[in-house]
Amino acid sequence: MTPKIARFLAQHQPATPCLVLDIDRVEANFRALRDALPLARIYYAVKANPAHQVLERLVGLSSYFDAASIEEVTACLDAGARPETISFGNTIKKVSAIRRAHEAGVTMFAFDSREELEKLARNAPGARVYCRILVENEGADWPLSRKFGTTIESARELMLQAGDMGLDPYGLSFHVGSQQTTTRAYEIAIGKVAMLFTDLTEAGVNLRMINLGGGFPTRYRDEVPEIDQFGSAIMTAMTAHFGNALPEMVVEPGRFIVGDAGLVQAEVVLVSQRDRNDPVRWVYLDIGRFGGLAETEGEAIKYRITTPHDGSAMGPVAIAGPTCDGADILYEKSNYRLPLALTSGDRVELLSTGAYVSTYCSTKFNGFAPLAEYYL
Ligand SMILES: *Cc1c(COP(=O)(O)O)cnc(C)c1O
């Protein structure tokens, strides 16, 4: 918890559940990544947290932006971003969205199929396009694997044709999966994409850019490598494959920029031991899977939780949300332990919930109000 967040919670005691995010930490994370990869342009993946205050601070730091919808494009423009700094990075776009983005001056678009490339040729003529390659997502706690990206063979064919279709064949991209905990995943993906890059360049395509995607992890319950380790692994791999002729490098971090900048404060609604013979207590919070904690699906993302009783005796717990849906369980199998003194009415904090929480919140399931948000 940053001092600014601690002060805010103590002074205001906001109604729960609420997300409180320190924008200075967003800036610190952005700078840390820029220092770790000084040769890469940073396109912030807006979907991780599209709050105006986040976007505005990043515009001030000369960030670029990766938008997934026309609404995200508009949010970036509203925060002061220039259209040339926005990449429309979703490989699945409505024709109307492509047209509107193109009209607004966005010039960089992703695709991973012939059908999408044809849509771009018709509705964003002259645009810089890059093809997303399917890579392994091993090591990622939140994989994106099979929904996006194409094979080396198809990418080669499509990039060879993009020029004749009136588009600018700009580059290649991949995404190693979100919350990627190994540097190795980037090294393998770079090797795969570098071969195609060289091959296409030799075939006369004027490729200039490699987009390494996002995936850089936030520290949750378990340790993860430092951002500098990702930076040096990436630069070593890039230099090994390209020598001094490095292409333009793009990264699209989402989670790393905002994840540990925010926390959720929640109230304990009930602590119960429904089976006297089972030592596991059930802790029900006023936020759950439908209140924004969607990434607890499959217990994939394991948030750290702090309570007013930390330091006292602990016991095993299952942790669930307040709704009447049986799927609204956060953790049952991940060996969570919380203080035995924990009781209804206590306030607890779920740490590093600045990414992929506010926007995953349902609007009114069971009548519960959506998560309140404070940006400091
Ligand atoms: C979600 C996404 C990102 C951001 O991923 P993180 O793991 O949050 O860094 C980047 N690029 C694309 C195309 C994405 O879909």
Short mmCIF file of C-alpha atoms and ligand atoms in Angstrom, two decimals, residues 45 47-48 66 89 132 144 175 177-179 213-216 252-256 356, ligand 1:
data_model
loop_
_atom_site.label_atom_id
_atom_site.label_comp_id
_atom_site.label_asym_id
_atom_site.label_seq_id
_atom_site.Cartn_x
_atom_site.Cartn_y
_atom_site.Cartn_z
CA ALA A 45 -2.80 -1.65 -23.13
CA LYS A 47 -8.02 -2.49 -21.27
CA ALA A 48 -6.00 -3.09 -18.08
CA ASP A 66 -2.88 -0.02 -27.50
CA GLY A 89 -4.40 -3.78 -31.52
CA ARG A 132 -0.06 -11.31 -34.90
CA LEU A 144 -4.42 -15.80 -24.11
CA HIS A 175 1.71 -12.00 -26.96
CA GLY A 177 0.24 -14.55 -22.29
CA SER A 178 -0.66 -12.27 -19.42
CA GLN A 179 1.10 -12.46 -16.05
CA GLY A 213 3.09 -7.58 -26.72
CA GLY A 214 2.44 -7.39 -23.00
CA GLY A 215 2.60 -10.04 -20.31
CA PHE A 216 5.04 -8.39 -17.88
CA GLU A 252 2.17 -3.30 -24.93
CA PRO A 253 2.18 -3.57 -21.14
CA GLY A 254 -1.11 -3.43 -19.29
CA ARG A 255 -0.92 -5.26 -15.98
CA PHE A 256 2.65 -4.17 -15.20
CA TYR A 356 -8.23 -6.04 -14.85
C1 LIG B 1 -4.30 -7.62 -23.08
C2 LIG B 1 -3.28 -7.27 -24.10
C3 LIG B 1 -2.09 -6.65 -23.73
C4 LIG B 1 -1.70 -6.39 -22.30
O1 LIG B 1 -1.33 -7.56 -21.68
P1 LIG B 1 -0.73 -7.54 -20.20
O2 LIG B 1 -0.51 -8.94 -19.89
O3 LIG B 1 -1.71 -6.86 -19.31
O4 LIG B 1 0.55 -6.76 -20.26
C5 LIG B 1 -1.22 -6.30 -24.73
N1 LIG B 1 -1.48 -6.53 -26.02
C6 LIG B 1 -2.63 -7.12 -26.42
C7 LIG B 1 -2.86 -7.34 -27.85
C8 LIG B 1 -3.55 -7.51 -25.46
O5 LIG B 1 -4.69 -8.11 -25.86
#
